[in-house]
Amino acid sequence: MPGFEFLSLLLSGYVRVYYKKITIFRIIKSKLVALLFKYIDYRFLLYIAKKYCFLFGKDYGLNSSFRQTHYNVLGIQSGTTHFFCVMRQKILKNALIHENKQLLEQLEACAEKIRSYIDEKKISSHLIFAPLHTVSDILQTVIAARVMRKPVVVVSVHNSMQSLHEKQNNNSQGISVEQFNPEAMEGNEGNSFQDIIVSLVENQKSLVIFPDAIPECTTRLTKKKMKTYPVRLLGRSCELHSGIPVFSRLLKQSTLFYCLQMDNKNNLNVDILDCVDHRKVEKQMPELVEQGICRYNDEWTLWHYTSFFSYNF
């Protein structure tokens, strides 16, 4: 056997052994991560993450723009950082995917609080859910799905729900989440806009739309301006996406605005801001968005968009 062929064969053997070792290491790592997020209380993981966030200074990543926008808009210093917001979202997402017992119990408690509110106020089950971007958009969506115990459609151009859709862990909890992209006019399960509207009208699914989506974010993701309407927020001339008013009028459904928040022990709670009739949504939405951002400014996750709601298209 020529020397070159012998050397190639020898090296290929080493490569195969190395690849097997790497594969085994990745499997072990994946199993350990799954065990970590499944069996360790998510509140302890958040406590550790927050405790060591000081290692990442005020200027780390988007921390500087995050804190500066917070101060420019509200006139007070932020009590958190962009880095911790991202870490919190990742921890909560993984805890949800791996079905952390403590997290699932608290999500169900939040859903039960909304169900009690709906029953007490005698609100129709034909309802649009409008959570603000506080704590975690994924958890906000899961709460909406748990409230009505039926599939939900999330209107978003961002693929933040993709991890749940790919893993299908949401279905193991009896939850089904479909993401509708208003730019492509179809869901990530292939359903057309018309199919989705029919399912919403027939009350087969619930609709989730975030009222505080930042125009700068959606414009950068889609490379074009999405439909907005002018409002006043915190004394500023701003633009809010018109998705909720449009869908609310189209479906003739009331809209439930709420925020997810955490106490100082990392327990989850849901604050219901209001449930608004479809004829009043366009007028009242700016007030409720402002109320939620001011009340839960340390939980609101979009301060790193320096334009706030005044993006120059």
PDB file of C-alpha atoms in Angstrom:
ATOM      1  CA  MET A   1       0.000   0.000   0.000  1.00  0.00           C
ATOM      2  CA  PRO A   2       1.436   3.369  -0.995  1.00  0.00           C
ATOM      3  CA  GLY A   3       2.453   5.571   1.917  1.00  0.00           C
ATOM      4  CA  PHE A   4      -0.102   8.300   1.133  1.00  0.00           C
ATOM      5  CA  GLU A   5      -3.052   5.861   1.090  1.00  0.00           C
ATOM      6  CA  PHE A   6      -1.878   4.286   4.344  1.00  0.00           C
ATOM      7  CA  LEU A   7      -1.638   7.723   5.973  1.00  0.00           C
ATOM      8  CA  SER A   8      -5.125   8.683   4.704  1.00  0.00           C
ATOM      9  CA  LEU A   9      -6.611   5.463   6.078  1.00  0.00           C
ATOM     10  CA  LEU A  10      -4.905   6.009   9.423  1.00  0.00           C
ATOM     11  CA  LEU A  11      -6.135   9.593   9.668  1.00  0.00           C
ATOM     12  CA  SER A  12      -9.694   8.614   8.670  1.00  0.00           C
ATOM     13  CA  GLY A  13      -9.696   6.117  11.528  1.00  0.00           C
ATOM     14  CA  TYR A  14      -8.706   8.841  13.971  1.00  0.00           C
ATOM     15  CA  VAL A  15     -11.387  11.145  12.548  1.00  0.00           C
ATOM     16  CA  ARG A  16     -14.082   8.477  13.017  1.00  0.00           C
ATOM     17  CA  VAL A  17     -13.032   7.854  16.623  1.00  0.00           C
ATOM     18  CA  TYR A  18     -12.923  11.605  17.314  1.00  0.00           C
ATOM     19  CA  TYR A  19     -16.352  12.111  15.731  1.00  0.00           C
ATOM     20  CA  LYS A  20     -17.843   9.319  17.857  1.00  0.00           C
ATOM     21  CA  LYS A  21     -16.386  10.883  21.004  1.00  0.00           C
ATOM     22  CA  ILE A  22     -17.784  14.291  20.083  1.00  0.00           C
ATOM     23  CA  THR A  23     -21.199  12.766  19.338  1.00  0.00           C
ATOM     24  CA  ILE A  24     -21.250  10.938  22.673  1.00  0.00           C
ATOM     25  CA  PHE A  25     -20.214  14.139  24.459  1.00  0.00           C
ATOM     26  CA  ARG A  26     -23.048  16.067  22.799  1.00  0.00           C
ATOM     27  CA  ILE A  27     -25.595  13.397  23.756  1.00  0.00           C
ATOM     28  CA  ILE A  28     -24.408  13.458  27.374  1.00  0.00           C
ATOM     29  CA  LYS A  29     -24.483  17.261  27.416  1.00  0.00           C
ATOM     30  CA  SER A  30     -28.015  17.277  25.972  1.00  0.00           C
ATOM     31  CA  LYS A  31     -29.209  14.795  28.612  1.00  0.00           C
ATOM     32  CA  LEU A  32     -27.632  16.808  31.431  1.00  0.00           C
ATOM     33  CA  VAL A  33     -29.226  20.034  30.185  1.00  0.00           C
ATOM     34  CA  ALA A  34     -32.610  18.309  29.991  1.00  0.00           C
ATOM     35  CA  LEU A  35     -32.261  17.004  33.558  1.00  0.00           C
ATOM     36  CA  LEU A  36     -31.113  20.426  34.789  1.00  0.00           C
ATOM     37  CA  PHE A  37     -34.108  22.310  33.426  1.00  0.00           C
ATOM     38  CA  LYS A  38     -36.622  19.569  34.217  1.00  0.00           C
ATOM     39  CA  TYR A  39     -35.784  18.890  37.865  1.00  0.00           C
ATOM     40  CA  ILE A  40     -34.134  22.035  39.260  1.00  0.00           C
ATOM     41  CA  ASP A  41     -36.583  24.763  40.281  1.00  0.00           C
ATOM     42  CA  TYR A  42     -36.496  27.439  37.575  1.00  0.00           C
ATOM     43  CA  ARG A  43     -36.577  30.117  40.310  1.00  0.00           C
ATOM     44  CA  PHE A  44     -33.209  28.944  41.593  1.00  0.00           C
ATOM     45  CA  LEU A  45     -31.745  29.059  38.070  1.00  0.00           C
ATOM     46  CA  LEU A  46     -32.996  32.637  37.663  1.00  0.00           C
ATOM     47  CA  TYR A  47     -31.537  33.561  41.041  1.00  0.00           C
ATOM     48  CA  ILE A  48     -28.104  32.267  40.004  1.00  0.00           C
ATOM     49  CA  ALA A  49     -28.314  34.044  36.622  1.00  0.00           C
ATOM     50  CA  LYS A  50     -29.174  37.370  38.245  1.00  0.00           C
ATOM     51  CA  LYS A  51     -26.566  36.995  40.979  1.00  0.00           C
ATOM     52  CA  TYR A  52     -23.713  36.664  38.479  1.00  0.00           C
ATOM     53  CA  CYS A  53     -24.940  39.183  35.903  1.00  0.00           C
ATOM     54  CA  PHE A  54     -22.509  41.706  37.429  1.00  0.00           C
ATOM     55  CA  LEU A  55     -19.757  39.872  35.520  1.00  0.00           C
ATOM     56  CA  PHE A  56     -21.223  41.415  32.364  1.00  0.00           C
ATOM     57  CA  GLY A  57     -20.860  45.191  32.724  1.00  0.00           C
ATOM     58  CA  LYS A  58     -23.218  47.991  31.811  1.00  0.00           C
ATOM     59  CA  ASP A  59     -21.676  48.242  28.345  1.00  0.00           C
ATOM     60  CA  TYR A  60     -21.785  44.500  27.576  1.00  0.00           C
ATOM     61  CA  GLY A  61     -23.728  43.696  24.399  1.00  0.00           C
ATOM     62  CA  LEU A  62     -26.887  45.806  24.228  1.00  0.00           C
ATOM     63  CA  ASN A  63     -26.859  46.696  27.937  1.00  0.00           C
ATOM     64  CA  SER A  64     -25.866  50.313  27.252  1.00  0.00           C
ATOM     65  CA  SER A  65     -28.627  51.084  24.711  1.00  0.00           C
ATOM     66  CA  PHE A  66     -31.130  49.144  26.859  1.00  0.00           C
ATOM     67  CA  ARG A  67     -30.469  51.257  29.948  1.00  0.00           C
ATOM     68  CA  GLN A  68     -30.168  54.524  28.015  1.00  0.00           C
ATOM     69  CA  THR A  69     -33.542  54.114  26.264  1.00  0.00           C
ATOM     70  CA  HIS A  70     -35.149  53.219  29.586  1.00  0.00           C
ATOM     71  CA  TYR A  71     -33.808  56.425  31.118  1.00  0.00           C
ATOM     72  CA  ASN A  72     -34.647  58.611  28.095  1.00  0.00           C
ATOM     73  CA  VAL A  73     -38.261  57.435  28.026  1.00  0.00           C
ATOM     74  CA  LEU A  74     -39.093  57.086  31.732  1.00  0.00           C
ATOM     75  CA  GLY A  75     -36.513  59.372  33.343  1.00  0.00           C
ATOM     76  CA  ILE A  76     -35.421  56.677  35.808  1.00  0.00           C
ATOM     77  CA  GLN A  77     -32.592  54.149  35.798  1.00  0.00           C
ATOM     78  CA  SER A  78     -33.397  50.574  34.806  1.00  0.00           C
ATOM     79  CA  GLY A  79     -33.278  47.981  37.551  1.00  0.00           C
ATOM     80  CA  THR A  80     -32.082  45.294  35.148  1.00  0.00           C
ATOM     81  CA  THR A  81     -29.979  44.775  31.999  1.00  0.00           C
ATOM     82  CA  HIS A  82     -30.563  43.477  28.500  1.00  0.00           C
ATOM     83  CA  PHE A  83     -28.221  40.567  29.233  1.00  0.00           C
ATOM     84  CA  PHE A  84     -30.343  39.409  32.169  1.00  0.00           C
ATOM     85  CA  CYS A  85     -33.568  39.796  30.139  1.00  0.00           C
ATOM     86  CA  VAL A  86     -32.125  37.477  27.493  1.00  0.00           C
ATOM     87  CA  MET A  87     -30.864  34.995  30.113  1.00  0.00           C
ATOM     88  CA  ARG A  88     -34.246  35.008  31.837  1.00  0.00           C
ATOM     89  CA  GLN A  89     -36.030  34.287  28.552  1.00  0.00           C
ATOM     90  CA  LYS A  90     -33.640  31.412  27.732  1.00  0.00           C
ATOM     91  CA  ILE A  91     -33.975  29.836  31.169  1.00  0.00           C
ATOM     92  CA  LEU A  92     -37.767  30.054  31.103  1.00  0.00           C
ATOM     93  CA  LYS A  93     -37.963  28.716  27.541  1.00  0.00           C
ATOM     94  CA  ASN A  94     -35.786  25.706  28.390  1.00  0.00           C
ATOM     95  CA  ALA A  95     -37.683  25.096  31.616  1.00  0.00           C
ATOM     96  CA  LEU A  96     -40.910  25.066  29.590  1.00  0.00           C
ATOM     97  CA  ILE A  97     -39.531  22.807  26.849  1.00  0.00           C
ATOM     98  CA  HIS A  98     -38.293  20.298  29.441  1.00  0.00           C
ATOM     99  CA  GLU A  99     -41.562  20.576  31.433  1.00  0.00           C
ATOM    100  CA  ASN A 100     -40.235  21.965  34.688  1.00  0.00           C
ATOM    101  CA  LYS A 101     -42.850  21.092  37.303  1.00  0.00           C
ATOM    102  CA  GLN A 102     -42.691  24.367  39.249  1.00  0.00           C
ATOM    103  CA  LEU A 103     -42.959  26.460  36.085  1.00  0.00           C
ATOM    104  CA  LEU A 104     -45.926  24.494  34.710  1.00  0.00           C
ATOM    105  CA  GLU A 105     -47.758  24.863  38.023  1.00  0.00           C
ATOM    106  CA  GLN A 106     -47.308  28.626  37.969  1.00  0.00           C
ATOM    107  CA  LEU A 107     -48.359  28.914  34.330  1.00  0.00           C
ATOM    108  CA  GLU A 108     -51.547  27.017  35.132  1.00  0.00           C
ATOM    109  CA  ALA A 109     -52.172  29.333  38.105  1.00  0.00           C
ATOM    110  CA  CYS A 110     -51.827  32.343  35.778  1.00  0.00           C
ATOM    111  CA  ALA A 111     -54.218  30.755  33.278  1.00  0.00           C
ATOM    112  CA  GLU A 112     -56.720  30.022  36.054  1.00  0.00           C
ATOM    113  CA  LYS A 113     -56.586  33.674  37.162  1.00  0.00           C
ATOM    114  CA  ILE A 114     -57.534  34.776  33.635  1.00  0.00           C
ATOM    115  CA  ARG A 115     -60.292  32.137  33.442  1.00  0.00           C
ATOM    116  CA  SER A 116     -61.731  33.421  36.737  1.00  0.00           C
ATOM    117  CA  TYR A 117     -61.627  36.997  35.394  1.00  0.00           C
ATOM    118  CA  ILE A 118     -63.459  35.932  32.220  1.00  0.00           C
ATOM    119  CA  ASP A 119     -66.118  34.086  34.236  1.00  0.00           C
ATOM    120  CA  GLU A 120     -66.522  36.922  36.736  1.00  0.00           C
ATOM    121  CA  LYS A 121     -66.899  39.577  34.021  1.00  0.00           C
ATOM    122  CA  LYS A 122     -69.059  37.236  31.900  1.00  0.00           C
ATOM    123  CA  ILE A 123     -66.788  37.745  28.873  1.00  0.00           C
ATOM    124  CA  SER A 124     -67.334  35.715  25.707  1.00  0.00           C
ATOM    125  CA  SER A 125     -64.876  32.904  24.975  1.00  0.00           C
ATOM    126  CA  HIS A 126     -64.499  34.470  21.505  1.00  0.00           C
ATOM    127  CA  LEU A 127     -61.545  36.524  22.647  1.00  0.00           C
ATOM    128  CA  ILE A 128     -58.262  37.988  21.360  1.00  0.00           C
ATOM    129  CA  PHE A 129     -55.326  37.767  23.778  1.00  0.00           C
ATOM    130  CA  ALA A 130     -52.994  40.782  23.805  1.00  0.00           C
ATOM    131  CA  PRO A 131     -50.030  40.225  26.156  1.00  0.00           C
ATOM    132  CA  LEU A 132     -47.244  42.798  26.370  1.00  0.00           C
ATOM    133  CA  HIS A 133     -43.587  41.818  25.918  1.00  0.00           C
ATOM    134  CA  THR A 134     -42.882  41.316  29.607  1.00  0.00           C
ATOM    135  CA  VAL A 135     -40.679  38.527  31.004  1.00  0.00           C
ATOM    136  CA  SER A 136     -41.158  36.045  28.117  1.00  0.00           C
ATOM    137  CA  ASP A 137     -43.283  36.179  24.963  1.00  0.00           C
ATOM    138  CA  ILE A 138     -43.294  32.361  24.819  1.00  0.00           C
ATOM    139  CA  LEU A 139     -44.742  32.016  28.326  1.00  0.00           C
ATOM    140  CA  GLN A 140     -47.330  34.701  27.569  1.00  0.00           C
ATOM    141  CA  THR A 141     -48.492  32.664  24.571  1.00  0.00           C
ATOM    142  CA  VAL A 142     -48.583  29.395  26.525  1.00  0.00           C
ATOM    143  CA  ILE A 143     -50.749  31.052  29.186  1.00  0.00           C
ATOM    144  CA  ALA A 144     -53.249  32.094  26.499  1.00  0.00           C
ATOM    145  CA  ALA A 145     -53.298  28.515  25.187  1.00  0.00           C
ATOM    146  CA  ARG A 146     -53.895  27.154  28.680  1.00  0.00           C
ATOM    147  CA  VAL A 147     -56.743  29.593  29.367  1.00  0.00           C
ATOM    148  CA  MET A 148     -59.019  28.278  26.629  1.00  0.00           C
ATOM    149  CA  ARG A 149     -57.380  24.839  26.341  1.00  0.00           C
ATOM    150  CA  LYS A 150     -57.396  24.993  22.559  1.00  0.00           C
ATOM    151  CA  PRO A 151     -54.834  25.751  19.816  1.00  0.00           C
ATOM    152  CA  VAL A 152     -53.600  29.321  19.498  1.00  0.00           C
ATOM    153  CA  VAL A 153     -52.432  31.355  16.522  1.00  0.00           C
ATOM    154  CA  VAL A 154     -49.714  33.934  17.248  1.00  0.00           C
ATOM    155  CA  VAL A 155     -49.372  36.865  14.867  1.00  0.00           C
ATOM    156  CA  SER A 156     -45.658  37.606  14.586  1.00  0.00           C
ATOM    157  CA  VAL A 157     -42.899  38.140  12.014  1.00  0.00           C
ATOM    158  CA  HIS A 158     -40.333  36.897  14.528  1.00  0.00           C
ATOM    159  CA  ASN A 159     -39.650  33.158  14.832  1.00  0.00           C
ATOM    160  CA  SER A 160     -39.538  33.151  18.640  1.00  0.00           C
ATOM    161  CA  MET A 161     -42.130  30.340  18.795  1.00  0.00           C
ATOM    162  CA  GLN A 162     -40.176  28.107  16.427  1.00  0.00           C
ATOM    163  CA  SER A 163     -38.411  26.160  19.184  1.00  0.00           C
ATOM    164  CA  LEU A 164     -41.748  25.055  20.618  1.00  0.00           C
ATOM    165  CA  HIS A 165     -43.114  24.181  17.189  1.00  0.00           C
ATOM    166  CA  GLU A 166     -40.064  22.119  16.208  1.00  0.00           C
ATOM    167  CA  LYS A 167     -39.830  20.155  19.442  1.00  0.00           C
ATOM    168  CA  GLN A 168     -43.600  19.680  19.775  1.00  0.00           C
ATOM    169  CA  ASN A 169     -43.204  19.719  23.541  1.00  0.00           C
ATOM    170  CA  ASN A 170     -46.087  22.151  23.574  1.00  0.00           C
ATOM    171  CA  ASN A 171     -48.317  19.340  22.320  1.00  0.00           C
ATOM    172  CA  SER A 172     -47.187  16.970  25.087  1.00  0.00           C
ATOM    173  CA  GLN A 173     -48.783  19.468  27.475  1.00  0.00           C
ATOM    174  CA  GLY A 174     -51.955  19.546  25.412  1.00  0.00           C
ATOM    175  CA  ILE A 175     -50.951  22.838  23.799  1.00  0.00           C
ATOM    176  CA  SER A 176     -50.677  23.683  20.112  1.00  0.00           C
ATOM    177  CA  VAL A 177     -49.101  26.942  18.953  1.00  0.00           C
ATOM    178  CA  GLU A 178     -49.156  28.098  15.330  1.00  0.00           C
ATOM    179  CA  GLN A 179     -47.333  31.221  14.215  1.00  0.00           C
ATOM    180  CA  PHE A 180     -48.977  33.407  11.575  1.00  0.00           C
ATOM    181  CA  ASN A 181     -46.634  35.663   9.613  1.00  0.00           C
ATOM    182  CA  PRO A 182     -48.578  38.723   8.356  1.00  0.00           C
ATOM    183  CA  GLU A 183     -45.902  39.354   5.728  1.00  0.00           C
ATOM    184  CA  ALA A 184     -46.181  35.875   4.173  1.00  0.00           C
ATOM    185  CA  MET A 185     -49.931  35.746   4.969  1.00  0.00           C
ATOM    186  CA  GLU A 186     -49.725  32.135   6.137  1.00  0.00           C
ATOM    187  CA  GLY A 187     -49.033  30.095   9.248  1.00  0.00           C
ATOM    188  CA  ASN A 188     -45.935  27.993   9.868  1.00  0.00           C
ATOM    189  CA  GLU A 189     -48.126  24.897   9.525  1.00  0.00           C
ATOM    190  CA  GLY A 190     -49.046  25.899   5.981  1.00  0.00           C
ATOM    191  CA  ASN A 191     -52.513  27.267   6.784  1.00  0.00           C
ATOM    192  CA  SER A 192     -53.624  30.197   4.647  1.00  0.00           C
ATOM    193  CA  PHE A 193     -54.938  33.478   6.025  1.00  0.00           C
ATOM    194  CA  GLN A 194     -58.485  32.467   5.030  1.00  0.00           C
ATOM    195  CA  ASP A 195     -58.175  29.102   6.840  1.00  0.00           C
ATOM    196  CA  ILE A 196     -56.945  30.799   9.984  1.00  0.00           C
ATOM    197  CA  ILE A 197     -59.744  33.380   9.931  1.00  0.00           C
ATOM    198  CA  VAL A 198     -62.357  30.610   9.550  1.00  0.00           C
ATOM    199  CA  SER A 199     -60.880  28.690  12.510  1.00  0.00           C
ATOM    200  CA  LEU A 200     -60.986  31.870  14.631  1.00  0.00           C
ATOM    201  CA  VAL A 201     -64.561  32.741  13.631  1.00  0.00           C
ATOM    202  CA  GLU A 202     -65.679  29.186  14.433  1.00  0.00           C
ATOM    203  CA  ASN A 203     -63.901  29.433  17.807  1.00  0.00           C
ATOM    204  CA  GLN A 204     -61.663  26.464  17.032  1.00  0.00           C
ATOM    205  CA  LYS A 205     -58.553  28.480  17.880  1.00  0.00           C
ATOM    206  CA  SER A 206     -57.599  31.539  19.921  1.00  0.00           C
ATOM    207  CA  LEU A 207     -55.676  34.530  18.576  1.00  0.00           C
ATOM    208  CA  VAL A 208     -52.621  36.055  20.289  1.00  0.00           C
ATOM    209  CA  ILE A 209     -51.207  39.426  19.157  1.00  0.00           C
ATOM    210  CA  PHE A 210     -48.620  41.511  21.015  1.00  0.00           C
ATOM    211  CA  PRO A 211     -49.838  45.136  21.061  1.00  0.00           C
ATOM    212  CA  ASP A 212     -46.400  46.562  21.901  1.00  0.00           C
ATOM    213  CA  ALA A 213     -44.424  45.153  18.959  1.00  0.00           C
ATOM    214  CA  ILE A 214     -41.760  47.743  18.094  1.00  0.00           C
ATOM    215  CA  PRO A 215     -42.053  49.145  14.524  1.00  0.00           C
ATOM    216  CA  GLU A 216     -38.242  49.239  14.211  1.00  0.00           C
ATOM    217  CA  CYS A 217     -38.079  45.502  14.963  1.00  0.00           C
ATOM    218  CA  THR A 218     -40.749  44.452  12.467  1.00  0.00           C
ATOM    219  CA  THR A 219     -39.351  46.756   9.782  1.00  0.00           C
ATOM    220  CA  ARG A 220     -35.846  45.327  10.154  1.00  0.00           C
ATOM    221  CA  LEU A 221     -37.158  41.758  10.039  1.00  0.00           C
ATOM    222  CA  THR A 222     -39.445  42.237   7.028  1.00  0.00           C
ATOM    223  CA  LYS A 223     -37.396  44.930   5.204  1.00  0.00           C
ATOM    224  CA  LYS A 224     -40.555  46.991   4.802  1.00  0.00           C
ATOM    225  CA  LYS A 225     -42.963  49.108   6.822  1.00  0.00           C
ATOM    226  CA  MET A 226     -45.819  47.255   8.478  1.00  0.00           C
ATOM    227  CA  LYS A 227     -49.186  48.975   8.902  1.00  0.00           C
ATOM    228  CA  THR A 228     -49.281  51.266  11.951  1.00  0.00           C
ATOM    229  CA  TYR A 229     -51.351  54.160  13.249  1.00  0.00           C
ATOM    230  CA  PRO A 230     -50.229  57.346  15.090  1.00  0.00           C
ATOM    231  CA  VAL A 231     -50.641  57.553  18.880  1.00  0.00           C
ATOM    232  CA  ARG A 232     -49.289  59.395  21.909  1.00  0.00           C
ATOM    233  CA  LEU A 233     -47.196  57.353  24.332  1.00  0.00           C
ATOM    234  CA  LEU A 234     -45.533  58.875  27.389  1.00  0.00           C
ATOM    235  CA  GLY A 235     -45.852  62.328  25.872  1.00  0.00           C
ATOM    236  CA  ARG A 236     -44.261  61.256  22.586  1.00  0.00           C
ATOM    237  CA  SER A 237     -45.551  60.958  19.032  1.00  0.00           C
ATOM    238  CA  CYS A 238     -45.413  57.225  18.352  1.00  0.00           C
ATOM    239  CA  GLU A 239     -46.691  54.487  16.053  1.00  0.00           C
ATOM    240  CA  LEU A 240     -48.447  51.286  17.126  1.00  0.00           C
ATOM    241  CA  HIS A 241     -49.109  48.323  14.877  1.00  0.00           C
ATOM    242  CA  SER A 242     -52.721  48.200  13.719  1.00  0.00           C
ATOM    243  CA  GLY A 243     -53.016  44.400  13.826  1.00  0.00           C
ATOM    244  CA  ILE A 244     -55.142  44.227  16.969  1.00  0.00           C
ATOM    245  CA  PRO A 245     -57.699  46.899  15.911  1.00  0.00           C
ATOM    246  CA  VAL A 246     -57.986  45.295  12.458  1.00  0.00           C
ATOM    247  CA  PHE A 247     -58.415  41.711  13.716  1.00  0.00           C
ATOM    248  CA  SER A 248     -60.729  42.828  16.513  1.00  0.00           C
ATOM    249  CA  ARG A 249     -63.072  44.602  14.089  1.00  0.00           C
ATOM    250  CA  LEU A 250     -62.834  41.774  11.559  1.00  0.00           C
ATOM    251  CA  LEU A 251     -63.690  39.071  14.089  1.00  0.00           C
ATOM    252  CA  LYS A 252     -65.925  41.328  16.238  1.00  0.00           C
ATOM    253  CA  GLN A 253     -64.109  40.024  19.312  1.00  0.00           C
ATOM    254  CA  SER A 254     -63.050  41.780  22.506  1.00  0.00           C
ATOM    255  CA  THR A 255     -59.346  41.986  23.344  1.00  0.00           C
ATOM    256  CA  LEU A 256     -57.826  40.992  26.690  1.00  0.00           C
ATOM    257  CA  PHE A 257     -54.680  42.961  27.589  1.00  0.00           C
ATOM    258  CA  TYR A 258     -52.380  41.481  30.222  1.00  0.00           C
ATOM    259  CA  CYS A 259     -48.794  41.397  31.480  1.00  0.00           C
ATOM    260  CA  LEU A 260     -46.682  38.648  32.960  1.00  0.00           C
ATOM    261  CA  GLN A 261     -44.577  39.737  35.921  1.00  0.00           C
ATOM    262  CA  MET A 262     -42.208  38.233  38.505  1.00  0.00           C
ATOM    263  CA  ASP A 263     -41.918  39.034  42.193  1.00  0.00           C
ATOM    264  CA  ASN A 264     -38.631  39.261  44.101  1.00  0.00           C
ATOM    265  CA  LYS A 265     -38.649  35.472  44.567  1.00  0.00           C
ATOM    266  CA  ASN A 266     -39.117  34.830  40.827  1.00  0.00           C
ATOM    267  CA  ASN A 267     -42.715  33.670  41.188  1.00  0.00           C
ATOM    268  CA  LEU A 268     -44.873  34.320  38.142  1.00  0.00           C
ATOM    269  CA  ASN A 269     -48.058  36.341  38.223  1.00  0.00           C
ATOM    270  CA  VAL A 270     -50.353  37.715  35.542  1.00  0.00           C
ATOM    271  CA  ASP A 271     -51.802  41.223  35.722  1.00  0.00           C
ATOM    272  CA  ILE A 272     -54.956  41.716  33.651  1.00  0.00           C
ATOM    273  CA  LEU A 273     -54.979  45.312  32.431  1.00  0.00           C
ATOM    274  CA  ASP A 274     -58.416  45.333  30.802  1.00  0.00           C
ATOM    275  CA  CYS A 275     -60.744  43.616  28.351  1.00  0.00           C
ATOM    276  CA  VAL A 276     -61.798  46.020  25.597  1.00  0.00           C
ATOM    277  CA  ASP A 277     -64.716  45.862  23.186  1.00  0.00           C
ATOM    278  CA  HIS A 278     -63.769  45.661  19.496  1.00  0.00           C
ATOM    279  CA  ARG A 279     -65.255  49.117  18.838  1.00  0.00           C
ATOM    280  CA  LYS A 280     -62.967  50.763  21.417  1.00  0.00           C
ATOM    281  CA  VAL A 281     -59.691  48.880  20.947  1.00  0.00           C
ATOM    282  CA  GLU A 282     -57.982  51.356  18.638  1.00  0.00           C
ATOM    283  CA  LYS A 283     -58.573  54.238  21.057  1.00  0.00           C
ATOM    284  CA  GLN A 284     -57.782  52.428  24.334  1.00  0.00           C
ATOM    285  CA  MET A 285     -54.806  50.330  23.215  1.00  0.00           C
ATOM    286  CA  PRO A 286     -52.200  53.151  23.550  1.00  0.00           C
ATOM    287  CA  GLU A 287     -53.292  53.829  27.139  1.00  0.00           C
ATOM    288  CA  LEU A 288     -53.011  50.153  28.073  1.00  0.00           C
ATOM    289  CA  VAL A 289     -49.624  49.732  26.370  1.00  0.00           C
ATOM    290  CA  GLU A 290     -48.301  52.785  28.239  1.00  0.00           C
ATOM    291  CA  GLN A 291     -49.773  51.520  31.506  1.00  0.00           C
ATOM    292  CA  GLY A 292     -48.168  48.098  31.126  1.00  0.00           C
ATOM    293  CA  ILE A 293     -44.725  49.443  30.162  1.00  0.00           C
ATOM    294  CA  CYS A 294     -44.671  51.928  33.064  1.00  0.00           C
ATOM    295  CA  ARG A 295     -45.932  49.427  35.622  1.00  0.00           C
ATOM    296  CA  TYR A 296     -43.576  46.635  34.569  1.00  0.00           C
ATOM    297  CA  ASN A 297     -40.658  48.571  33.107  1.00  0.00           C
ATOM    298  CA  ASP A 298     -38.087  46.176  34.597  1.00  0.00           C
ATOM    299  CA  GLU A 299     -39.889  43.202  33.051  1.00  0.00           C
ATOM    300  CA  TRP A 300     -40.437  44.800  29.627  1.00  0.00           C
ATOM    301  CA  THR A 301     -37.897  43.256  27.260  1.00  0.00           C
ATOM    302  CA  LEU A 302     -37.692  45.696  24.316  1.00  0.00           C
ATOM    303  CA  TRP A 303     -35.752  48.649  25.741  1.00  0.00           C
ATOM    304  CA  HIS A 304     -32.770  47.869  23.488  1.00  0.00           C
ATOM    305  CA  TYR A 305     -34.733  49.314  20.540  1.00  0.00           C
ATOM    306  CA  THR A 306     -33.592  52.915  20.935  1.00  0.00           C
ATOM    307  CA  SER A 307     -36.293  54.281  18.613  1.00  0.00           C
ATOM    308  CA  PHE A 308     -38.946  53.107  21.107  1.00  0.00           C
ATOM    309  CA  PHE A 309     -42.195  53.480  19.075  1.00  0.00           C
ATOM    310  CA  SER A 310     -40.947  56.429  16.981  1.00  0.00           C
ATOM    311  CA  TYR A 311     -38.984  54.661  14.267  1.00  0.00           C
ATOM    312  CA  ASN A 312     -38.243  56.807  11.197  1.00  0.00           C
ATOM    313  CA  PHE A 313     -39.176  54.510   8.283  1.00  0.00           C
TER     314      PHE A 313
END
